[in-house]
């Protein structure tokens, strides 16, 4: 494989034979703080030639020897042009874009060039600028990355308060969530109400739902690529706020002016501090809090070398007293080195550490205790290269190698003074991938990115593998044999070629059509059989019993811009997605601390299709978007629903959302969003029977799954932001007040319907009665107020 | 564990005050009636019963739709001794006393409307209960200041992994039969995953014999008060019965409100009763299980229970 890649790379290098061509390259940055700009357009004025800056804000453009007017555009910033003399040789041109003060306060809906909707090759992606995220009326007034994503087409969830999100019919565990390239295994605080990303430290959020580029892999549904701010390298600034849930503070500034900067951002919930005077439950070691800390520093060694170090740590703590409770959290660390070889080859080397763990402890005294922790750890290294070969070809190639360490349970039980260790063995998996992709402008109108990713996976010893016997579909498979494996021995391996293809045809400057296909593979699996994923869910590696998941997706769409400045964007996309070897569960599956977990897992196929419409207005006093998705997502599993297709728990037929932002004047703006979702499926019984006089069992004669839909969901949220202006003498100090109401008309939106026997103790021989009940997670309107400042 | 659970619920209440849970009246399809055989018998020297009935529409008033003309018999042991259960009333078939010995295999045969259903079980070993005790507990917070007494039973799981038991508790002679009170164990712990063998049953299981009830006004009731009795039985069950009861708990002990976030889907229970005619479409729901039983009890006299810090 290595040779194959080398040959490919070399043959592409051999293409560099254009006579008398020189390159212009450099970084595009924000003039106010030195942050690099991702996706800025660098154009040769008067021609259609141009490139877009990569995720590090770097561009390179090769042109025949001549003098050019180079124009750089980025929405929300002033366009600048610069004359460049390319007759003498390669040129380095780092540029900084400024903003008008007037534009500064406007909500910028997309952070990219103004015609990107039509001209960008990438389809099926939604970028959210952090300014947009902070303007969306939010739950409890806390700006939230993942909740904001719920407003874009193609994204759904099992319901309010549920952790994670579902993209184009994929499950929560099929999304790759990357924070500065480090995978984040649990994106939620407080079980699912808030996401773990601190908006003060986030620079760019990009959700890729289809046409996934070859450089991403490891999950079959989507990629959520979150980039942190680098920190202002010109002057020291801070921002923060006091909200209903969190207090936040972020500090950023230069370490060496224009060369090195840092950002540190922290948040902590303080419901426990507020509650303390009212209850003594929180004394004696009891705790209820969650916090996160995000840090990043970068150093611009010289114009060809730059290093970044970033880290995240977050934790949720629930303690009943000093000894008992549970807590969980993610830690990530990323070290990156950007190096520019010559003018055309941009490289990035990333070393990543990511860890998710949880701890539970129960027991009043030493004689009777239960202690349990579980973790998943990833160490990875990713070299990545962007070769700006010529104006028509931009190559991306690289690799990715990750060691994953699974620790499903480290547990001890003490019963009446006798201790037992019930830990499960650790598991180790190695995942490696190489990829090569070319972004090829075939003509001025036709652009194609074709690539291939080759992924390989090894489950390695020490550890056991298990051989199971046959069982009736949907029931526990009996263990027949346990095989021990030595340190380093390959227990099982898999490999896959994952082709990726995206194409764009520009009909004219306002119209384009795009299409894409991607195959994706996933080697590790989130094990969760509850409605919403919870912090105790574990990840498990593929093995002789669990095959890797495979996803195929085709998508096609029409993209149209309106208005003089392309300020209204419209798109319609359709997709069809097929997945294989998805995980499901037998009824009564025992998922935690179970050595024979694999005997309780089922495997099935999925299919999903839909149509997504999005209209967006990017500039002016009124901005926002309208999004509509009509979709279906189904599963077929041997052992569930008689092996017939059934809709998933998060299948939403209609999904309609409006987000609107209006600037009344320079000090006051209002925002609103409205959501309408079709009811999600659930299972109704059609009969019941009594066991042992006490237990009334619901039964469905046809053994159906998700045969009925709960009522529709709709909700309106509003908020207003009032700039308080420079209240303090220090001129730099600015503050604002954000008042918001979530679920304005107090609708008790159903989360689920369940069937149960009455919770009363029947007298004598009487039998329990049964009833149907409906749950609303948020049963009323939730007002909140927060105060934000920056200096 | 239950005291702990109470604290845990109070903390979740803080978060969950926003959630609401309302009774609704949806229209459900009515399934065709299906035969149900409810056959849990044991070796106690007291009348044993097996119930043969039919399923009924889910939202109807729960009643026993007994089938009165079935033939019910159980054979057991190496000599295949046959015991015929006689119809008593409304689909309940009885014999005067438990039978069989530990290690015996049992076969249930039920003939209903020309269909013959069979099922198999066996009587496994069971440990004795050394004692039943009470302890004093306190809980303060959220406007509550509670003092209460909890019962506990003491028994040691038999050596060797794979024993499964159903712990049944009787307060003042009444079986604690709420789904949330159904307590089953795999060896001395909760599940087959981590082997907790040959120790005293772990504390949450020892504590599972306590009812947590409320007054009509929502006030907490002490699980046991002075003079109340607690009688605990351990029924040995097969691993298959353990799995069935485990599924039964999932489908009947359904918590609403905020806990709905982490609910499991509604699924049918996997019974162990088969039709001898493989070509027949008629099925029977329910389960056949045989247990050996050990028991012990105590009456609470608060003057004997120390009040600790």
Coordinates of C-alpha atoms in Angstrom, one line a residue, chain A residues 139-140 158-163 190-191 193 271 275 278-282 286-288 318-321 324-326 361-365 367-370 413-416 418-422 424 472 474-476 529-535 585-590 592-596 639-640 683-707 748 751-762 767-780 782, chain B residues 1 3-4 7-12 14-34 36-41 49 53-64 135 137 139-144 152 154 156 166 168 175-183 188 190-203 206-207 210-213 239 242-248 250-270 285-287:
Chain A
X139 CA -32.0 26.9 26.0
X140 CA -31.3 28.6 29.4
X158 CA -34.5 11.6 19.4
X159 CA -35.9 14.5 21.3
X160 CA -35.4 17.4 23.6
X161 CA -32.6 17.0 26.1
X162 CA -31.1 14.0 24.3
X163 CA -27.4 13.8 23.9
X190 CA -25.7 17.3 32.1
X191 CA -26.8 14.1 30.2
X193 CA -28.8 19.5 27.7
X271 CA -26.5 25.6 40.1
X275 CA -28.7 25.9 45.7
X278 CA -31.5 26.2 50.3
X279 CA -30.5 22.7 51.0
X280 CA -28.1 20.7 53.1
X281 CA -28.1 17.8 50.6
X282 CA -25.1 19.4 49.0
X286 CA -22.3 16.1 47.8
X287 CA -21.8 17.9 44.4
X288 CA -23.6 18.7 41.3
X318 CA -22.8 14.1 40.5
X319 CA -21.9 13.2 44.1
X320 CA -24.5 12.1 46.6
X321 CA -21.9 12.4 49.4
X324 CA -20.9 8.0 46.4
X325 CA -21.7 9.4 43.0
X326 CA -20.6 9.4 39.5
X361 CA -19.0 4.7 43.3
X362 CA -21.8 3.4 45.5
X363 CA -21.8 2.2 49.1
X364 CA -22.3 3.7 52.5
X365 CA -19.3 2.2 54.1
X367 CA -17.8 -3.1 53.9
X368 CA -20.3 -2.6 51.2
X369 CA -19.0 -0.8 48.1
X370 CA -19.2 -0.8 44.4
X413 CA -17.4 -5.0 44.6
X414 CA -17.2 -5.3 48.4
X415 CA -20.0 -7.2 50.1
X416 CA -20.0 -7.5 53.8
X418 CA -15.4 -9.4 51.1
X419 CA -13.9 -7.8 48.0
X420 CA -14.2 -9.1 44.5
X421 CA -12.6 -7.7 41.4
X422 CA -15.1 -8.0 38.5
X424 CA -13.1 -6.8 32.3
X472 CA -32.9 -18.0 17.7
X474 CA -33.1 -11.8 18.6
X475 CA -32.0 -13.9 21.6
X476 CA -28.7 -14.3 23.5
X529 CA -29.9 0.7 23.7
X530 CA -31.7 3.5 25.5
X531 CA -33.8 6.2 23.8
X532 CA -31.1 8.8 24.2
X533 CA -27.4 7.9 24.6
X534 CA -26.1 8.3 28.2
X535 CA -22.7 8.9 29.8
X585 CA -29.5 -5.3 20.7
X586 CA -31.5 -8.4 21.8
X587 CA -34.3 -7.7 24.3
X588 CA -32.9 -7.8 27.8
X589 CA -29.4 -7.1 26.5
X590 CA -26.8 -6.7 29.3
X592 CA -22.5 -3.0 31.1
X593 CA -19.7 -5.1 32.7
X594 CA -20.5 -8.0 30.5
X595 CA -17.6 -10.1 29.2
X596 CA -20.0 -11.8 26.7
X639 CA -34.5 -10.6 15.4
X640 CA -36.5 -7.3 15.5
X683 CA -44.1 1.1 19.7
X684 CA -47.7 0.6 20.9
X685 CA -48.9 -2.6 22.5
X686 CA -52.1 -4.2 21.3
X687 CA -52.7 -6.5 24.3
X688 CA -51.6 -7.3 27.8
X689 CA -51.5 -10.3 30.2
X690 CA -50.8 -10.8 33.8
X691 CA -47.9 -12.8 35.3
X692 CA -48.0 -14.0 38.9
X693 CA -50.9 -11.7 39.8
X694 CA -48.6 -8.7 40.0
X695 CA -47.0 -7.9 36.7
X696 CA -49.1 -6.7 33.7
X697 CA -47.1 -7.2 30.6
X698 CA -47.7 -5.2 27.4
X699 CA -47.7 -7.3 24.3
X700 CA -47.8 -6.6 20.5
X701 CA -49.2 -9.6 18.7
X702 CA -47.4 -8.8 15.5
X703 CA -44.1 -8.2 17.3
X704 CA -43.9 -4.8 15.7
X705 CA -41.3 -2.0 16.4
X706 CA -42.0 1.7 16.1
X707 CA -45.4 1.2 14.6
X748 CA -45.7 20.4 26.3
X751 CA -40.7 13.3 24.0
X752 CA -42.2 9.8 24.3
X753 CA -45.3 7.8 25.1
X754 CA -45.0 4.9 27.4
X755 CA -47.3 2.2 28.7
X756 CA -47.2 1.1 32.3
X757 CA -49.2 -0.4 35.2
X758 CA -50.3 2.1 37.7
X759 CA -47.9 2.8 40.5
X760 CA -50.2 1.8 43.3
X761 CA -50.0 -1.2 45.5
X762 CA -53.0 -3.4 44.6
X767 CA -55.0 -6.7 39.6
X768 CA -53.1 -3.6 38.5
X769 CA -54.7 -1.3 35.9
X770 CA -52.7 -0.1 33.0
X771 CA -52.4 3.3 31.3
X772 CA -50.6 5.2 28.5
X773 CA -48.6 8.2 29.5
X774 CA -46.9 11.0 27.6
X775 CA -43.7 12.7 28.7
X776 CA -42.6 16.2 27.9
X777 CA -39.0 16.9 28.9
X778 CA -39.6 20.7 28.8
X779 CA -43.1 21.3 29.9
X780 CA -43.2 25.1 30.0
X782 CA -38.0 28.8 30.1
Chain B
X1 CA -29.1 1.4 47.4
X3 CA -31.8 5.1 50.2
X4 CA -29.2 6.1 47.7
X7 CA -31.1 10.8 47.2
X8 CA -30.3 10.4 43.5
X9 CA -33.9 11.0 42.6
X10 CA -33.9 14.2 44.6
X11 CA -30.9 15.5 42.8
X12 CA -32.4 14.6 39.4
X14 CA -33.6 19.5 40.6
X15 CA -33.0 19.1 36.9
X16 CA -36.2 17.5 36.1
X17 CA -38.7 20.1 37.5
X18 CA -39.2 21.1 33.9
X19 CA -40.3 17.6 32.8
X20 CA -44.0 16.6 32.9
X21 CA -45.7 13.4 32.5
X22 CA -49.4 13.2 31.7
X23 CA -51.9 10.3 31.2
X24 CA -53.2 10.1 27.7
X25 CA -55.9 8.1 26.0
X26 CA -54.7 6.9 22.6
X27 CA -56.6 4.5 20.4
X28 CA -54.8 1.2 20.3
X29 CA -55.4 -1.7 18.0
X30 CA -56.8 -4.7 19.8
X31 CA -54.8 -7.8 19.2
X32 CA -56.5 -11.2 18.8
X33 CA -56.6 -13.1 22.1
X34 CA -53.6 -15.4 22.7
X36 CA -51.1 -17.2 28.3
X37 CA -49.6 -19.9 30.6
X38 CA -48.4 -18.5 34.0
X39 CA -46.6 -21.4 35.7
X40 CA -44.2 -20.6 38.5
X41 CA -44.2 -23.5 41.0
X49 CA -51.1 -23.1 41.0
X53 CA -55.8 -17.5 30.4
X54 CA -56.0 -15.2 27.4
X55 CA -54.5 -11.8 26.5
X56 CA -56.8 -8.8 26.5
X57 CA -56.8 -5.3 25.0
X58 CA -54.2 -3.1 26.6
X59 CA -56.4 -0.3 27.9
X60 CA -59.3 -2.5 29.1
X61 CA -59.8 -2.9 32.8
X62 CA -57.2 -5.6 33.8
X63 CA -59.0 -8.9 34.5
X64 CA -58.1 -12.6 34.4
X135 CA -31.4 -0.8 60.6
X137 CA -31.5 5.5 58.6
X139 CA -32.1 11.5 55.3
X140 CA -32.2 15.3 55.4
X141 CA -32.6 17.8 52.6
X142 CA -35.0 19.4 50.1
X143 CA -37.4 20.2 52.9
X144 CA -37.5 16.6 54.0
X152 CA -32.2 -6.5 55.2
X154 CA -28.4 -12.1 55.2
X156 CA -24.4 -16.2 51.1
X166 CA -35.6 -14.5 42.8
X168 CA -39.3 -12.3 47.3
X175 CA -46.1 -10.0 48.9
X176 CA -44.2 -6.8 47.7
X177 CA -45.4 -7.1 44.1
X178 CA -44.7 -3.8 42.4
X179 CA -42.5 -4.2 39.3
X180 CA -39.9 -1.9 40.9
X181 CA -39.7 -4.4 43.8
X182 CA -39.0 -7.4 41.6
X183 CA -35.5 -8.5 42.7
X188 CA -24.7 -12.5 44.7
X190 CA -27.2 -8.2 39.5
X191 CA -26.0 -9.7 36.3
X192 CA -24.0 -12.4 34.6
X193 CA -21.4 -9.9 33.3
X194 CA -19.1 -9.5 36.3
X195 CA -19.1 -12.7 38.4
X196 CA -19.9 -11.9 42.0
X197 CA -19.8 -15.4 43.4
X198 CA -19.7 -17.0 46.8
X199 CA -20.2 -13.9 48.9
X200 CA -23.0 -12.4 51.0
X201 CA -25.6 -10.9 48.6
X202 CA -24.5 -7.4 47.8
X203 CA -26.1 -4.5 49.7
X206 CA -30.0 -7.2 50.6
X207 CA -31.9 -3.8 50.6
X210 CA -38.0 -2.6 51.3
X211 CA -41.2 -1.0 50.0
X212 CA -40.9 2.7 49.3
X213 CA -44.4 4.0 49.5
X239 CA -30.8 -18.8 34.0
X242 CA -33.6 -15.0 35.2
X243 CA -33.4 -13.6 31.6
X244 CA -37.2 -13.7 31.3
X245 CA -37.7 -11.8 34.6
X246 CA -35.0 -9.4 33.5
X247 CA -37.0 -8.6 30.4
X248 CA -40.1 -8.4 32.4
X250 CA -37.6 -3.7 31.6
X251 CA -41.1 -3.8 30.2
X252 CA -43.0 -3.3 33.5
X253 CA -40.8 -1.1 35.7
X254 CA -41.0 1.9 33.3
X255 CA -40.1 5.2 34.8
X256 CA -41.6 8.3 33.3
X257 CA -40.6 12.0 33.4
X258 CA -37.0 12.8 32.9
X259 CA -36.1 9.1 33.0
X260 CA -37.9 8.6 29.7
X261 CA -34.6 9.9 28.1
X262 CA -33.1 6.6 29.0
X263 CA -36.0 4.2 28.5
X264 CA -35.8 1.0 26.5
X265 CA -38.1 0.2 23.6
X266 CA -41.3 -1.7 24.1
X267 CA -40.6 -5.3 23.2
X268 CA -42.4 -8.7 23.7
X269 CA -41.1 -11.0 26.3
X270 CA -39.4 -14.2 25.2
X285 CA -47.2 -16.7 26.0
X286 CA -46.0 -16.9 29.5
X287 CA -43.4 -19.0 31.4

